[in-house]
Structures are given as structure tokens and as C-alpha cells.
Amino acid sequence: MAAPRALVVLVATFLLAASSRASKYSREANEGLAAAEAKRRETGEFRVVRLNQVWEKAQRLHLSAVKLAELHSDLKIQEKDELSWKKLKAEGLDEDGEKEAKLRRNLNVIMTKYGMNGKKDSQLVDTNYIKDGTESDTLDDPRLEKLWSKAKTSGKFSDEELDKLWREFKHHKEKIREYNILLETVSRTEDIHKNVINPSEENLVKEEILHNKHRELKDKLRSINQGFERLRKVSHQGYDATSEFEEPRVIDLWDMAKSANFTEKELESFREELKHFEAKIEKHHHYQKQLEISHEKLKHVEGTGDKEHLNRNREKYAMLEEKTKELGYKVKKHLQDLSSRISQGSVKLSF
């Protein structure tokens, strides 16, 4: 009897010690996360002051967890580009200021996209990612609204296909918004240029910049027209089972690649990379959905007063938030790289 009793005591002691260690590690992990968050708040989320100002402003808006993670990814890309530009400027490689102007334009696109440019008509109606947020969101274009309305009531699409089609419509809306921002920038620059009385070498450089912007406008408009025709066709006929790609950004890239001066072999290599890129986007979508679910659960648990359950949900939410931000940045960086390589006629693989 003594031996079994001793064994029970030994096991109980071991379990108590293990529980204590687990509690200690969990406490240390939480303290580590809290310390990291405190340091981040102190030093700033980004290494560029104005981007920190944008991020702090976004915290005060009623954006969903997914929208905030998406904004974070956009700002990380902007940060990367601004730091690269600072290095170029230090080396005297942006004398005409075109790269700086493009950075300002890109930030303007971001501010407008998330309703932070001060214009009432650009404020986003934020929606829950999981609940089909299509009813409370708008496309800001009568033609798109009409197409979407017909597609929803046509009976040609499953719920999953409607979700995919809605992403295409939203992508098209963003392309139109970016075009309008560029058009406004070009118009302002032209007005300034027309008021110059004495042409100089500097003004000739600016004229060349304007010419490049007009070419960019033309390319964007062509992409918009092609995209609308695709939406019109899909809305009326439904999705083609043999369609090569499903993600709107990948479809755009593939159309651009087919119009570029690639050989058949190069085009095939690019097609393979686009498949990898589309898989990366789908993974990002998965984490976005999980983040939204976690956020809903967290809000529910916060009202129960269960501290242990609350801590577990906060840890899971923090993990999903970081993963979603990380994947969002990787997707945008990869998209940037692919677009650049198409314009340069290069198919060097990056995956």
C-alpha cells in the first residue's frame, strides 16, 4: 500500500510542478507580447513619421480587423518604397522628383482607399468580411451596380462564385479610383506647366514626366475597359469552368503578360509563377476570414468576464493579426514585383 501511495504523491507533485511551469511560460509569453506591444507604441509602428501618423489616425476610425490588417500591409509597402527612395535621393538619383511624386500619389491612393483623405464621398462603408458585406457596400458606378444586381438575381452563380465575383467588382472599383487620382494629379501638373512663361531645361524634364504620366493613364484606362468587358461577360454568362485563373489581380497580370513581348517559353514560366501567386492570395484570404471570426469571438468573450478564456482569445487574435499582416505584405510585394517584371519584359522567377 505504501508504494502505490508514494507513487500517487510523486505523480501529483510532478503534475503540480508541470502546471506551475506551464503557467509561468504562459505568463512570460503574455508579458513578452505586452512588452513588445508597449515598445511598438513607444517607437512607432513604422520607420517613416508620416506613415505612423496615418496608422495612428486609422486606429481612431471604425475599421474592421481585416481592413486594419490590409492598411498595415499597404503602409509597409509604402514604407519600403519611401526608404528606398531616400537612399536614391541621397545618391542624387531622383533629380527630376518623379519618384517622390509617385510616392505622394501612392500615399494619396491609400488615404482615399481607407477614407482618410478628408473627402466625405470617399469614406468607406466598412463591412464584416464573413457576413456577405455586399448589401451595405457600394460600387460608386451605375454600370457596375447594374451588372452586379443582374448577376445576383440571375441564378447562374453559387454563393462561393458570387463572393468571387464581388471581389472582381471591388477590384475594378479600386482600379477606377486609382485612375481618377492619377488623372487629377496630371491635370494639376498640366495647369502649373501651362502657366510657366519661360521654358527651361527643368520644364522640359517636367514635360517628359507629364508624357510618361499620360502613357500611364492610357494603360490604366485600357485595363479598366478590358476589366469591364470581362465583368460584363461573366455577369451575363457565368464563370467558365476552364478559366485559367480566378483571382482578379492574377487575371489582370495574366492579360498584361499575354500582351507583353514574351516568348511562349517565357509566358509558360510566368503562368506557373502566377499559379503560385494565386495560391498565396488564397492563403491570405483564409487568414483574413479567420481573423474576422477571431475578432467576433473576442468581442463576445469580452462581455462574459471570463479572464482565462479572454486571454486565450486575445493570444489567438494577436497571432492571426500578425500572420494576416505578414501575408498581406508578402502578397502586395509579390504583386509589385510581378507588375514591374511585366513592364520590363523579365520573367525571372521569384518564388
XYZ file of C-alpha atoms in Angstrom:
351
model
C 0.000 0.000 0.000
C 2.843 2.367 0.818
C 4.418 2.057 -2.643
C 1.247 2.939 -4.610
C 0.553 5.852 -2.226
C 4.101 7.135 -2.723
C 3.655 6.840 -6.496
C 0.433 8.848 -6.373
C 2.141 11.573 -4.342
C 5.078 11.609 -6.793
C 2.769 11.930 -9.839
C 0.725 14.667 -8.136
C 3.926 16.574 -7.311
C 5.114 16.221 -10.926
C 1.776 17.456 -12.347
C 1.739 20.403 -9.950
C 5.270 21.367 -10.999
C 4.393 20.980 -14.683
C 1.264 23.089 -14.227
C 3.309 25.740 -12.460
C 5.896 25.775 -15.263
C 3.157 25.996 -17.931
C 1.522 28.848 -16.059
C 4.904 30.574 -15.780
C 5.653 30.133 -19.505
C 2.162 31.359 -20.428
C 2.606 34.369 -18.140
C 6.040 35.081 -19.613
C 4.656 34.784 -23.138
C 1.871 37.230 -22.340
C 4.328 39.601 -20.660
C 6.577 39.314 -23.733
C 3.712 40.195 -26.056
C 2.710 43.112 -23.824
C 6.312 44.406 -23.689
C 6.655 44.130 -27.468
C 3.381 45.997 -27.956
C 4.435 48.716 -25.490
C 7.769 49.151 -27.278
C 5.989 49.323 -30.638
C 3.682 52.050 -29.342
C 6.668 53.964 -27.985
C 8.867 53.755 -31.086
C 6.086 53.756 -33.677
C 4.786 51.054 -35.975
C 6.754 52.346 -38.973
C 10.126 53.953 -39.596
C 8.572 56.870 -41.500
C 6.921 59.585 -39.395
C 4.018 60.394 -41.716
C 3.144 56.704 -42.047
C 2.933 56.468 -38.251
C 0.588 59.460 -38.351
C -1.623 57.696 -40.907
C -1.623 54.492 -38.831
C -2.494 56.368 -35.627
C -5.352 58.114 -37.436
C -6.626 54.750 -38.705
C -6.747 53.420 -35.143
C -9.374 56.052 -34.353
C -11.601 55.068 -37.286
C -14.182 52.301 -37.105
C -12.349 49.945 -39.447
C -12.701 46.178 -39.137
C -9.809 43.963 -38.073
C -9.346 42.841 -41.676
C -9.335 46.401 -43.036
C -6.742 47.473 -40.451
C -4.520 44.497 -41.332
C -4.892 45.375 -45.023
C -3.984 49.009 -44.362
C -0.944 47.854 -42.374
C 0.254 45.840 -45.394
C -0.251 48.824 -47.722
C 1.717 51.078 -45.367
C 4.551 48.521 -45.091
C 4.886 48.561 -48.889
C 4.819 52.373 -48.828
C 7.476 52.326 -46.094
C 9.711 50.036 -48.174
C 9.355 52.324 -51.214
C 9.963 55.510 -49.212
C 13.110 54.139 -47.573
C 14.395 53.024 -50.998
C 13.655 56.496 -52.378
C 15.549 58.183 -49.522
C 18.575 56.115 -50.433
C 18.236 57.071 -54.116
C 17.827 60.735 -53.218
C 20.973 60.647 -51.089
C 22.805 59.311 -54.147
C 21.315 62.058 -56.361
C 19.265 59.634 -58.456
C 15.873 61.397 -58.341
C 16.802 64.824 -59.663
C 13.512 65.376 -61.507
C 11.484 64.395 -58.437
C 9.337 61.910 -60.351
C 9.838 59.056 -57.864
C 8.983 61.376 -54.974
C 5.823 62.495 -56.805
C 4.834 58.876 -57.352
C 5.285 58.141 -53.642
C 2.973 61.039 -52.771
C 0.460 59.764 -55.311
C 0.608 56.240 -53.890
C 0.030 57.527 -50.355
C -2.909 59.551 -51.645
C -4.362 56.344 -53.127
C -4.002 54.618 -49.733
C -5.596 57.542 -47.865
C -8.507 57.595 -50.307
C -8.917 53.820 -50.241
C -9.440 53.827 -46.462
C -11.447 57.048 -46.294
C -8.746 59.192 -44.700
C -8.341 61.932 -47.314
C -10.964 64.213 -45.749
C -13.491 63.844 -48.571
C -16.930 62.699 -47.469
C -17.652 60.830 -50.702
C -14.583 58.646 -50.220
C -15.426 57.427 -46.717
C -15.563 53.657 -46.644
C -18.656 51.832 -45.515
C -16.828 49.159 -43.593
C -18.282 45.665 -43.607
C -17.763 42.362 -41.908
C -15.599 40.118 -44.081
C -17.550 36.995 -43.201
C -21.105 38.277 -43.438
C -21.691 38.956 -47.131
C -20.968 42.652 -46.876
C -22.128 43.333 -50.416
C -25.510 44.776 -49.415
C -24.113 47.664 -47.362
C -21.197 48.425 -49.665
C -21.345 50.408 -52.897
C -19.520 50.290 -56.224
C -19.832 54.042 -56.972
C -20.562 53.370 -60.645
C -24.105 52.907 -62.086
C -22.829 50.492 -64.753
C -21.172 48.272 -62.155
C -24.184 48.456 -59.824
C -26.470 47.371 -62.670
C -24.222 44.461 -63.662
C -23.894 43.303 -60.041
C -27.655 43.487 -59.479
C -28.295 41.331 -62.563
C -25.615 38.815 -61.583
C -27.054 38.404 -58.045
C -30.548 37.646 -59.331
C -29.573 35.604 -62.400
C -29.322 32.257 -60.611
C -26.117 31.500 -62.559
C -23.830 31.726 -59.530
C -23.356 29.721 -56.346
C -22.701 31.611 -53.082
C -18.980 30.934 -53.473
C -18.995 32.204 -57.076
C -20.916 35.334 -56.044
C -18.265 36.014 -53.389
C -15.562 35.615 -56.036
C -17.449 37.861 -58.486
C -17.884 40.519 -55.799
C -14.122 40.561 -55.291
C -13.734 41.198 -59.026
C -16.189 44.102 -58.885
C -14.382 45.606 -55.879
C -11.036 45.224 -57.626
C -12.448 47.032 -60.659
C -13.719 49.841 -58.416
C -10.206 50.259 -56.961
C -8.718 50.463 -60.474
C -11.155 53.255 -61.373
C -10.322 55.091 -58.136
C -6.568 54.886 -58.819
C -7.128 56.117 -62.384
C -9.112 59.126 -61.143
C -6.417 60.027 -58.609
C -3.729 59.872 -61.309
C -5.938 61.899 -63.679
C -6.404 64.600 -61.019
C -2.641 64.693 -60.399
C -1.880 65.038 -64.120
C -4.490 67.784 -64.518
C -2.976 69.809 -61.666
C 0.539 69.363 -63.061
C -0.615 70.452 -66.536
C -2.235 73.606 -65.138
C 1.033 74.556 -63.411
C 3.035 73.734 -66.559
C 0.792 75.929 -68.763
C 1.378 78.932 -66.506
C 5.168 78.779 -66.992
C 6.216 81.724 -69.181
C 9.882 80.964 -69.869
C 10.600 77.319 -70.816
C 13.766 75.938 -69.253
C 15.632 72.659 -69.196
C 13.848 71.820 -65.928
C 10.471 72.400 -67.582
C 11.435 70.163 -70.483
C 12.142 67.415 -67.954
C 8.740 68.010 -66.384
C 7.143 67.827 -69.822
C 8.693 64.384 -70.276
C 7.303 63.357 -66.881
C 3.853 64.522 -67.996
C 4.212 62.480 -71.157
C 5.010 59.374 -69.062
C 2.008 60.034 -66.842
C -0.246 60.299 -69.892
C 1.056 56.940 -71.065
C 0.349 55.504 -67.594
C -3.174 56.955 -67.757
C -3.715 55.368 -71.156
C -2.543 51.968 -69.868
C -4.814 52.190 -66.817
C -7.804 53.183 -68.924
C -7.217 50.264 -71.274
C -7.027 47.921 -68.282
C -10.285 49.375 -66.920
C -12.074 48.890 -70.243
C -10.821 45.312 -70.558
C -11.841 44.617 -66.967
C -15.353 45.978 -67.533
C -15.812 43.841 -70.614
C -14.768 40.786 -68.616
C -17.220 41.654 -65.813
C -19.997 42.166 -68.353
C -19.290 38.812 -69.975
C -19.037 36.885 -66.679
C -22.145 38.593 -65.244
C -24.233 37.512 -68.248
C -22.760 34.077 -68.944
C -21.441 32.878 -65.566
C -17.956 31.543 -64.886
C -16.197 29.395 -67.445
C -15.213 26.043 -65.903
C -11.999 26.086 -67.978
C -10.957 29.554 -66.766
C -7.196 29.747 -66.150
C -7.274 31.922 -63.021
C -9.876 33.118 -60.518
C -8.272 35.927 -58.515
C -8.879 39.388 -60.148
C -5.312 40.611 -59.664
C -3.919 37.439 -61.211
C -6.318 37.711 -64.156
C -5.078 41.280 -64.744
C -1.438 40.171 -64.593
C -2.058 37.297 -66.988
C -3.770 39.622 -69.502
C -0.832 42.046 -69.212
C 1.691 39.223 -69.661
C -0.064 37.945 -72.804
C 0.156 41.443 -74.282
C 3.871 41.783 -73.416
C 6.762 40.726 -75.613
C 7.281 37.307 -74.011
C 8.210 34.154 -75.885
C 5.998 31.080 -75.477
C 8.541 29.563 -73.091
C 8.717 32.760 -71.012
C 4.932 33.014 -70.932
C 4.656 29.434 -69.680
C 7.149 30.178 -66.886
C 5.142 33.246 -65.932
C 1.929 31.228 -65.932
C 3.444 28.834 -63.389
C 4.506 31.690 -61.132
C 1.009 33.177 -61.312
C -0.384 29.858 -60.071
C 1.909 30.086 -57.033
C 0.897 33.722 -56.548
C -2.809 32.871 -56.680
C -2.283 30.162 -54.037
C -0.568 32.776 -51.834
C -3.551 35.115 -52.257
C -5.988 32.354 -51.322
C -3.956 31.643 -48.187
C -4.169 35.332 -47.315
C -7.953 35.282 -47.824
C -8.154 32.278 -45.489
C -6.319 34.131 -42.711
C -8.458 37.230 -43.259
C -11.567 35.150 -42.652
C -10.040 33.511 -39.570
C -9.063 36.937 -38.224
C -12.627 38.215 -38.629
C -14.028 35.141 -36.874
C -11.487 35.541 -34.055
C -12.399 39.217 -33.700
C -16.097 38.371 -33.384
C -15.323 35.721 -30.759
C -13.099 38.123 -28.834
C -15.857 40.745 -28.679
C -18.248 38.082 -27.381
C -15.819 36.802 -24.716
C -15.026 40.338 -23.519
C -18.630 40.560 -22.348
C -18.518 37.340 -20.305
C -15.889 38.373 -17.755
C -14.050 35.024 -18.124
C -10.413 36.188 -17.822
C -8.791 32.863 -18.724
C -10.963 32.463 -21.816
C -10.360 36.118 -22.680
C -6.560 35.735 -22.505
C -6.647 32.663 -24.754
C -8.763 34.504 -27.329
C -6.519 37.561 -27.196
C -3.454 35.410 -27.845
C -5.131 33.704 -30.794
C -6.336 37.027 -32.174
C -2.847 38.585 -31.865
C -1.310 35.603 -33.679
C -3.871 35.769 -36.515
C -3.496 39.535 -36.777
C 0.295 39.305 -37.205
C 0.002 36.430 -39.702
C -2.603 38.316 -41.749
C -0.412 41.439 -41.821
C 2.631 39.383 -42.812
C 0.834 37.545 -45.623
C -0.785 40.780 -46.816
C 2.631 42.402 -47.132
C 4.045 39.392 -48.997
C 1.121 39.368 -51.433
C 1.444 43.091 -52.185
C 5.223 42.884 -52.536
C 4.908 39.915 -54.908
C 2.244 41.784 -56.923
C 4.526 44.803 -57.160
C 7.390 42.608 -58.338
C 5.280 40.793 -60.944
C 3.892 44.048 -62.367
C 7.376 45.530 -62.582
C 8.760 42.471 -64.375
C 5.956 42.528 -66.942
C 6.685 46.174 -67.745
C 10.407 45.345 -68.028
C 9.820 42.175 -70.060
C 11.519 39.946 -67.470
C 10.221 36.534 -66.342
C 12.888 35.706 -63.759
C 11.057 33.630 -61.151
C 10.818 34.905 -57.569
C 9.037 32.098 -55.711
